[in-house]
């Protein structure tokens, strides 16, 4: 597994706005869209392209189009906040949904909703889950998605904890992780420190 930490001044700037407890949901959503767009830039770097001739107003030249089809899979609920920029940026994208609920006491994830596009086989799957904490949810989601034979699976998150990175790496060494930051550790309640709190609560004002 490869961990890609997106080291960029804009990512650092927007991550700070997300971390700040004074940031209200309106701004949080706006900044979340921006930072996800920046992460997607890296997470799509290896997509294949196909070239074809086009006419500019002046002459013929070689154009390119993205040839890989991406299936984006947000993990409910917080992953929903990542879908907007994915739909705006990625050509040919389809979206599936996985609902995994984390038991607050044991931090074990169980599935309560799955709705996936019919054609995952051979495609690039992009799991969207903003906080990689224990890794339990990501591991379950990847396990489920691999049953459909995707070409590859990658995870886009905002903040990753060392515990989650290690657990995901052990369970699925082929999965690439794209994140804005690797934080220090989990607390006793399995929240990431320093983190930014509950991403879903911050996003939706709950
Ligand atoms: N999920 C969150 O939203 N925040 C954390 O810190 C951990 C899991």
PDB file of C-alpha atoms and ligand atoms in Angstrom:
ATOM      1  CA  UNK A   1       0.000   0.000   0.000  1.00  0.00           C
ATOM      2  CA  UNK A   2       1.146   3.518  -0.674  1.00  0.00           C
ATOM      3  CA  UNK A   3       0.239   6.473   1.481  1.00  0.00           C
ATOM      4  CA  UNK A   4       0.116   9.698  -0.531  1.00  0.00           C
ATOM      5  CA  UNK A   5       0.137  12.729   1.759  1.00  0.00           C
ATOM      6  CA  UNK A   6      -0.750  15.707  -0.373  1.00  0.00           C
ATOM      7  CA  UNK A   7       1.784  18.309   0.702  1.00  0.00           C
ATOM      8  CA  UNK A   8       0.613  21.642  -0.716  1.00  0.00           C
ATOM      9  CA  UNK A   9       0.122  25.139   0.762  1.00  0.00           C
ATOM     10  CA  UNK A  10      -3.546  25.248  -0.271  1.00  0.00           C
ATOM     11  CA  UNK A  11      -4.213  21.858   1.312  1.00  0.00           C
ATOM     12  CA  UNK A  12      -2.516  23.010   4.545  1.00  0.00           C
ATOM     13  CA  UNK A  13      -4.571  26.231   4.495  1.00  0.00           C
ATOM     14  CA  UNK A  14      -7.925  24.525   3.970  1.00  0.00           C
ATOM     15  CA  UNK A  15      -7.141  21.711   6.412  1.00  0.00           C
ATOM     16  CA  UNK A  16      -6.556  24.345   9.096  1.00  0.00           C
ATOM     17  CA  UNK A  17      -9.980  25.857   8.390  1.00  0.00           C
ATOM     18  CA  UNK A  18     -11.518  22.370   8.766  1.00  0.00           C
ATOM     19  CA  UNK A  19      -9.662  21.735  12.034  1.00  0.00           C
ATOM     20  CA  UNK A  20     -10.648  25.074  13.610  1.00  0.00           C
ATOM     21  CA  UNK A  21     -13.557  24.500  16.002  1.00  0.00           C
ATOM     22  CA  UNK A  22     -14.904  27.989  15.175  1.00  0.00           C
ATOM     23  CA  UNK A  23     -15.516  27.047  11.521  1.00  0.00           C
ATOM     24  CA  UNK A  24     -19.289  26.871  10.984  1.00  0.00           C
ATOM     25  CA  UNK A  25     -20.979  24.229   8.755  1.00  0.00           C
ATOM     26  CA  UNK A  26     -21.438  26.649   5.805  1.00  0.00           C
ATOM     27  CA  UNK A  27     -17.731  27.363   5.612  1.00  0.00           C
ATOM     28  CA  UNK A  28     -16.851  23.778   6.508  1.00  0.00           C
ATOM     29  CA  UNK A  29     -18.792  22.470   3.468  1.00  0.00           C
ATOM     30  CA  UNK A  30     -17.228  25.029   1.148  1.00  0.00           C
ATOM     31  CA  UNK A  31     -13.697  24.269   2.383  1.00  0.00           C
ATOM     32  CA  UNK A  32     -14.362  20.520   2.323  1.00  0.00           C
ATOM     33  CA  UNK A  33     -15.223  20.785  -1.405  1.00  0.00           C
ATOM     34  CA  UNK A  34     -12.000  22.696  -2.046  1.00  0.00           C
ATOM     35  CA  UNK A  35      -9.688  20.326  -0.199  1.00  0.00           C
ATOM     36  CA  UNK A  36     -11.323  17.261  -1.784  1.00  0.00           C
ATOM     37  CA  UNK A  37     -10.824  18.785  -5.241  1.00  0.00           C
ATOM     38  CA  UNK A  38      -7.134  19.201  -4.435  1.00  0.00           C
ATOM     39  CA  UNK A  39      -6.876  15.624  -3.155  1.00  0.00           C
ATOM     40  CA  UNK A  40      -8.632  14.332  -6.271  1.00  0.00           C
ATOM     41  CA  UNK A  41      -5.985  15.982  -8.415  1.00  0.00           C
ATOM     42  CA  UNK A  42      -3.435  13.599  -6.866  1.00  0.00           C
ATOM     43  CA  UNK A  43      -5.756  10.617  -6.552  1.00  0.00           C
ATOM     44  CA  UNK A  44      -6.454  10.672 -10.311  1.00  0.00           C
ATOM     45  CA  UNK A  45      -2.880  11.247 -11.492  1.00  0.00           C
ATOM     46  CA  UNK A  46      -2.463   7.690 -12.797  1.00  0.00           C
ATOM     47  CA  UNK A  47      -5.760   7.484 -14.716  1.00  0.00           C
ATOM     48  CA  UNK A  48      -5.215   6.401 -18.302  1.00  0.00           C
ATOM     49  CA  UNK A  49      -6.009   8.735 -21.158  1.00  0.00           C
ATOM     50  CA  UNK A  50      -6.798   8.121 -24.813  1.00  0.00           C
ATOM     51  CA  UNK A  51      -5.675  10.535 -27.504  1.00  0.00           C
ATOM     52  CA  UNK A  52      -7.771  11.547 -30.497  1.00  0.00           C
ATOM     53  CA  UNK A  53      -7.599  14.273 -33.142  1.00  0.00           C
ATOM     54  CA  UNK A  54      -9.547  17.510 -32.635  1.00  0.00           C
ATOM     55  CA  UNK A  55      -9.756  20.807 -34.496  1.00  0.00           C
ATOM     56  CA  UNK A  56      -8.895  24.012 -32.655  1.00  0.00           C
ATOM     57  CA  UNK A  57     -10.152  27.195 -34.357  1.00  0.00           C
ATOM     58  CA  UNK A  58      -6.715  27.297 -36.055  1.00  0.00           C
ATOM     59  CA  UNK A  59      -5.658  23.744 -36.897  1.00  0.00           C
ATOM     60  CA  UNK A  60      -5.856  20.067 -36.070  1.00  0.00           C
ATOM     61  CA  UNK A  61      -4.134  18.849 -32.887  1.00  0.00           C
ATOM     62  CA  UNK A  62      -4.047  15.850 -30.588  1.00  0.00           C
ATOM     63  CA  UNK A  63      -6.658  15.863 -27.817  1.00  0.00           C
ATOM     64  CA  UNK A  64      -6.937  13.570 -24.779  1.00  0.00           C
ATOM     65  CA  UNK A  65      -9.778  12.076 -22.845  1.00  0.00           C
ATOM     66  CA  UNK A  66      -9.790  10.125 -19.614  1.00  0.00           C
ATOM     67  CA  UNK A  67     -10.193   6.482 -20.568  1.00  0.00           C
ATOM     68  CA  UNK A  68     -10.569   4.949 -17.103  1.00  0.00           C
ATOM     69  CA  UNK A  69     -14.024   4.798 -15.598  1.00  0.00           C
ATOM     70  CA  UNK A  70     -14.083   5.608 -11.903  1.00  0.00           C
ATOM     71  CA  UNK A  71     -16.666   4.250  -9.498  1.00  0.00           C
ATOM     72  CA  UNK A  72     -16.782   6.550  -6.466  1.00  0.00           C
ATOM     73  CA  UNK A  73     -18.133   4.995  -3.294  1.00  0.00           C
ATOM     74  CA  UNK A  74     -18.860   7.347  -0.399  1.00  0.00           C
ATOM     75  CA  UNK A  75     -19.204   5.720   2.990  1.00  0.00           C
ATOM     76  CA  UNK A  76     -22.329   7.078   4.654  1.00  0.00           C
ATOM     77  CA  UNK A  77     -22.726   9.510   6.277  1.00  0.00           C
ATOM     78  CA  UNK A  78     -19.632  11.715   6.148  1.00  0.00           C
ATOM     79  CA  UNK A  79     -18.501  10.380   2.742  1.00  0.00           C
ATOM     80  CA  UNK A  80     -21.535  12.105   1.201  1.00  0.00           C
ATOM     81  CA  UNK A  81     -19.745  15.400   1.700  1.00  0.00           C
ATOM     82  CA  UNK A  82     -17.085  14.275  -0.770  1.00  0.00           C
ATOM     83  CA  UNK A  83     -19.423  13.386  -3.638  1.00  0.00           C
ATOM     84  CA  UNK A  84     -20.002  16.942  -4.935  1.00  0.00           C
ATOM     85  CA  UNK A  85     -16.416  17.627  -6.031  1.00  0.00           C
ATOM     86  CA  UNK A  86     -16.089  14.081  -7.418  1.00  0.00           C
ATOM     87  CA  UNK A  87     -19.128  14.567  -9.666  1.00  0.00           C
ATOM     88  CA  UNK A  88     -17.870  17.968 -10.796  1.00  0.00           C
ATOM     89  CA  UNK A  89     -14.328  16.845 -11.585  1.00  0.00           C
ATOM     90  CA  UNK A  90     -14.339  13.258 -12.846  1.00  0.00           C
ATOM     91  CA  UNK A  91     -15.527  12.294 -16.326  1.00  0.00           C
ATOM     92  CA  UNK A  92     -17.568   9.042 -16.692  1.00  0.00           C
ATOM     93  CA  UNK A  93     -17.965   8.686 -12.929  1.00  0.00           C
ATOM     94  CA  UNK A  94     -20.650   6.506 -11.385  1.00  0.00           C
ATOM     95  CA  UNK A  95     -21.477   6.504  -7.682  1.00  0.00           C
ATOM     96  CA  UNK A  96     -22.259   3.690  -5.271  1.00  0.00           C
ATOM     97  CA  UNK A  97     -23.142   3.992  -1.606  1.00  0.00           C
ATOM     98  CA  UNK A  98     -22.124   1.940   1.396  1.00  0.00           C
ATOM     99  CA  UNK A  99     -23.623   2.519   4.831  1.00  0.00           C
ATOM    100  CA  UNK A 100     -21.404   1.252   7.606  1.00  0.00           C
ATOM    101  CA  UNK A 101     -22.211   2.074  11.178  1.00  0.00           C
ATOM    102  CA  UNK A 102     -19.504   2.208  13.791  1.00  0.00           C
ATOM    103  CA  UNK A 103     -20.407   0.857  17.219  1.00  0.00           C
ATOM    104  CA  UNK A 104     -19.358   3.717  19.519  1.00  0.00           C
ATOM    105  CA  UNK A 105     -18.212   1.258  22.203  1.00  0.00           C
ATOM    106  CA  UNK A 106     -16.322  -1.343  20.177  1.00  0.00           C
ATOM    107  CA  UNK A 107     -15.600   0.757  17.029  1.00  0.00           C
ATOM    108  CA  UNK A 108     -16.632  -2.311  14.961  1.00  0.00           C
ATOM    109  CA  UNK A 109     -18.354  -1.419  11.666  1.00  0.00           C
ATOM    110  CA  UNK A 110     -21.465  -3.226  10.423  1.00  0.00           C
ATOM    111  CA  UNK A 111     -23.221  -2.640   7.077  1.00  0.00           C
ATOM    112  CA  UNK A 112     -26.748  -1.214   6.956  1.00  0.00           C
ATOM    113  CA  UNK A 113     -27.022  -0.042   3.325  1.00  0.00           C
ATOM    114  CA  UNK A 114     -25.324  -1.020   0.056  1.00  0.00           C
ATOM    115  CA  UNK A 115     -26.263   0.330  -3.386  1.00  0.00           C
ATOM    116  CA  UNK A 116     -23.614  -0.071  -6.088  1.00  0.00           C
ATOM    117  CA  UNK A 117     -23.485   0.474  -9.864  1.00  0.00           C
ATOM    118  CA  UNK A 118     -23.733  -2.824 -11.805  1.00  0.00           C
ATOM    119  CA  UNK A 119     -20.411  -2.536 -13.607  1.00  0.00           C
ATOM    120  CA  UNK A 120     -17.590  -2.375 -11.037  1.00  0.00           C
ATOM    121  CA  UNK A 121     -15.577  -5.178 -12.641  1.00  0.00           C
ATOM    122  CA  UNK A 122     -12.343  -3.820 -14.172  1.00  0.00           C
ATOM    123  CA  UNK A 123     -12.973  -0.248 -13.012  1.00  0.00           C
ATOM    124  CA  UNK A 124     -11.090   2.094 -10.721  1.00  0.00           C
ATOM    125  CA  UNK A 125     -12.879   2.226  -7.391  1.00  0.00           C
ATOM    126  CA  UNK A 126     -12.447   5.296  -5.232  1.00  0.00           C
ATOM    127  CA  UNK A 127     -13.677   4.940  -1.659  1.00  0.00           C
ATOM    128  CA  UNK A 128     -14.609   8.275  -0.072  1.00  0.00           C
ATOM    129  CA  UNK A 129     -14.371   8.455   3.698  1.00  0.00           C
ATOM    130  CA  UNK A 130     -12.948  11.656   5.188  1.00  0.00           C
ATOM    131  CA  UNK A 131     -11.577  10.236   8.465  1.00  0.00           C
ATOM    132  CA  UNK A 132      -9.439   7.076   8.490  1.00  0.00           C
ATOM    133  CA  UNK A 133      -9.543   6.360  12.223  1.00  0.00           C
ATOM    134  CA  UNK A 134      -9.304   2.686  13.289  1.00  0.00           C
ATOM    135  CA  UNK A 135      -9.539   1.561   9.664  1.00  0.00           C
ATOM    136  CA  UNK A 136     -12.425  -0.793  10.504  1.00  0.00           C
ATOM    137  CA  UNK A 137     -14.891   0.912   8.160  1.00  0.00           C
ATOM    138  CA  UNK A 138     -12.437   1.238   5.276  1.00  0.00           C
ATOM    139  CA  UNK A 139     -11.358  -2.409   5.612  1.00  0.00           C
ATOM    140  CA  UNK A 140     -14.991  -3.609   5.512  1.00  0.00           C
ATOM    141  CA  UNK A 141     -15.826  -1.379   2.533  1.00  0.00           C
ATOM    142  CA  UNK A 142     -12.787  -2.499   0.517  1.00  0.00           C
ATOM    143  CA  UNK A 143     -13.530  -6.149   1.336  1.00  0.00           C
ATOM    144  CA  UNK A 144     -17.070  -5.751   0.020  1.00  0.00           C
ATOM    145  CA  UNK A 145     -15.980  -3.882  -3.127  1.00  0.00           C
ATOM    146  CA  UNK A 146     -13.260  -6.394  -4.010  1.00  0.00           C
ATOM    147  CA  UNK A 147     -15.967  -9.060  -4.386  1.00  0.00           C
ATOM    148  CA  UNK A 148     -16.909  -7.277  -7.654  1.00  0.00           C
ATOM    149  CA  UNK A 149     -13.411  -7.529  -9.201  1.00  0.00           C
ATOM    150  CA  UNK A 150     -12.382  -3.852  -9.617  1.00  0.00           C
ATOM    151  CA  UNK A 151      -9.111  -3.035 -11.426  1.00  0.00           C
ATOM    152  CA  UNK A 152      -7.905  -1.163  -8.339  1.00  0.00           C
ATOM    153  CA  UNK A 153      -9.196   0.376  -5.123  1.00  0.00           C
ATOM    154  CA  UNK A 154      -8.019   3.665  -3.629  1.00  0.00           C
ATOM    155  CA  UNK A 155      -9.170   5.589  -0.576  1.00  0.00           C
ATOM    156  CA  UNK A 156      -9.551   9.358  -0.481  1.00  0.00           C
ATOM    157  CA  UNK A 157      -9.659  10.754   3.047  1.00  0.00           C
ATOM    158  CA  UNK A 158      -8.867  14.091   4.641  1.00  0.00           C
ATOM    159  CA  UNK A 159      -7.178  12.949   7.844  1.00  0.00           C
ATOM    160  CA  UNK A 160      -5.633   9.549   8.543  1.00  0.00           C
ATOM    161  CA  UNK A 161      -4.566   8.134  11.910  1.00  0.00           C
ATOM    162  CA  UNK A 162      -1.460   5.925  12.108  1.00  0.00           C
ATOM    163  CA  UNK A 163      -3.607   3.116  13.571  1.00  0.00           C
ATOM    164  CA  UNK A 164      -5.979   3.181  10.588  1.00  0.00           C
ATOM    165  CA  UNK A 165      -3.189   3.348   8.034  1.00  0.00           C
ATOM    166  CA  UNK A 166      -1.489   0.337   9.613  1.00  0.00           C
ATOM    167  CA  UNK A 167      -4.710  -1.695   9.852  1.00  0.00           C
ATOM    168  CA  UNK A 168      -5.720  -0.960   6.242  1.00  0.00           C
ATOM    169  CA  UNK A 169      -2.217  -1.744   5.045  1.00  0.00           C
ATOM    170  CA  UNK A 170      -2.265  -5.104   6.844  1.00  0.00           C
ATOM    171  CA  UNK A 171      -5.712  -6.067   5.503  1.00  0.00           C
ATOM    172  CA  UNK A 172      -5.390  -4.652   1.953  1.00  0.00           C
ATOM    173  CA  UNK A 173      -1.759  -3.959   1.000  1.00  0.00           C
ATOM    174  CA  UNK A 174      -2.788  -3.094  -2.587  1.00  0.00           C
ATOM    175  CA  UNK A 175      -4.990  -0.117  -1.611  1.00  0.00           C
ATOM    176  CA  UNK A 176      -3.540   3.348  -2.115  1.00  0.00           C
ATOM    177  CA  UNK A 177      -4.458   6.047   0.399  1.00  0.00           C
ATOM    178  CA  UNK A 178      -4.650   9.745  -0.502  1.00  0.00           C
ATOM    179  CA  UNK A 179      -4.879  12.087   2.481  1.00  0.00           C
ATOM    180  CA  UNK A 180      -4.224  15.694   3.469  1.00  0.00           C
ATOM    181  CA  UNK A 181      -2.604  14.708   6.783  1.00  0.00           C
ATOM    182  CA  UNK A 182      -1.425  11.839   8.930  1.00  0.00           C
ATOM    183  CA  UNK A 183      -2.335  12.810  12.493  1.00  0.00           C
ATOM    184  CA  UNK A 184      -0.813  11.730  15.808  1.00  0.00           C
ATOM    185  CA  UNK A 185      -3.112   9.081  17.293  1.00  0.00           C
ATOM    186  CA  UNK A 186      -6.611   8.019  18.297  1.00  0.00           C
ATOM    187  CA  UNK A 187      -8.110   8.911  21.668  1.00  0.00           C
ATOM    188  CA  UNK A 188      -9.976   6.441  23.879  1.00  0.00           C
ATOM    189  CA  UNK A 189     -13.216   7.131  21.945  1.00  0.00           C
ATOM    190  CA  UNK A 190     -11.403   6.389  18.634  1.00  0.00           C
ATOM    191  CA  UNK A 191     -11.436  10.006  17.495  1.00  0.00           C
ATOM    192  CA  UNK A 192      -8.367  11.284  15.674  1.00  0.00           C
ATOM    193  CA  UNK A 193      -6.000  13.671  17.527  1.00  0.00           C
ATOM    194  CA  UNK A 194      -5.575  16.510  16.801  1.00  0.00           C
ATOM    195  CA  UNK A 195      -8.157  15.771  14.090  1.00  0.00           C
ATOM    196  CA  UNK A 196     -11.137  17.991  13.421  1.00  0.00           C
ATOM    197  CA  UNK A 197     -13.913  16.301  15.390  1.00  0.00           C
ATOM    198  CA  UNK A 198     -16.747  14.378  13.786  1.00  0.00           C
ATOM    199  CA  UNK A 199     -16.634  15.170  10.056  1.00  0.00           C
ATOM    200  CA  UNK A 200     -20.329  14.372   9.565  1.00  0.00           C
ATOM    201  CA  UNK A 201     -21.371  16.595  12.473  1.00  0.00           C
ATOM    202  CA  UNK A 202     -19.142  19.440  11.272  1.00  0.00           C
ATOM    203  CA  UNK A 203     -20.468  19.099   7.708  1.00  0.00           C
ATOM    204  CA  UNK A 204     -24.161  18.811   8.478  1.00  0.00           C
ATOM    205  CA  UNK A 205     -24.382  20.807  11.715  1.00  0.00           C
ATOM    206  CA  UNK A 206     -25.656  17.872  13.770  1.00  0.00           C
TER     207      UNK A 206
HETATM  208  N1  LIG B   1     -14.725   9.927  12.418  1.00  0.00           N
HETATM  209  C1  LIG B   1     -14.742  11.278  12.520  1.00  0.00           C
HETATM  210  O1  LIG B   1     -15.598  11.945  11.962  1.00  0.00           O
HETATM  211  N2  LIG B   1     -13.767  11.870  13.249  1.00  0.00           N
HETATM  212  C2  LIG B   1     -12.792  11.174  13.885  1.00  0.00           C
HETATM  213  O2  LIG B   1     -11.935  11.776  14.527  1.00  0.00           O
HETATM  214  C3  LIG B   1     -12.807   9.767  13.769  1.00  0.00           C
HETATM  215  C4  LIG B   1     -13.781   9.171  13.027  1.00  0.00           C
END
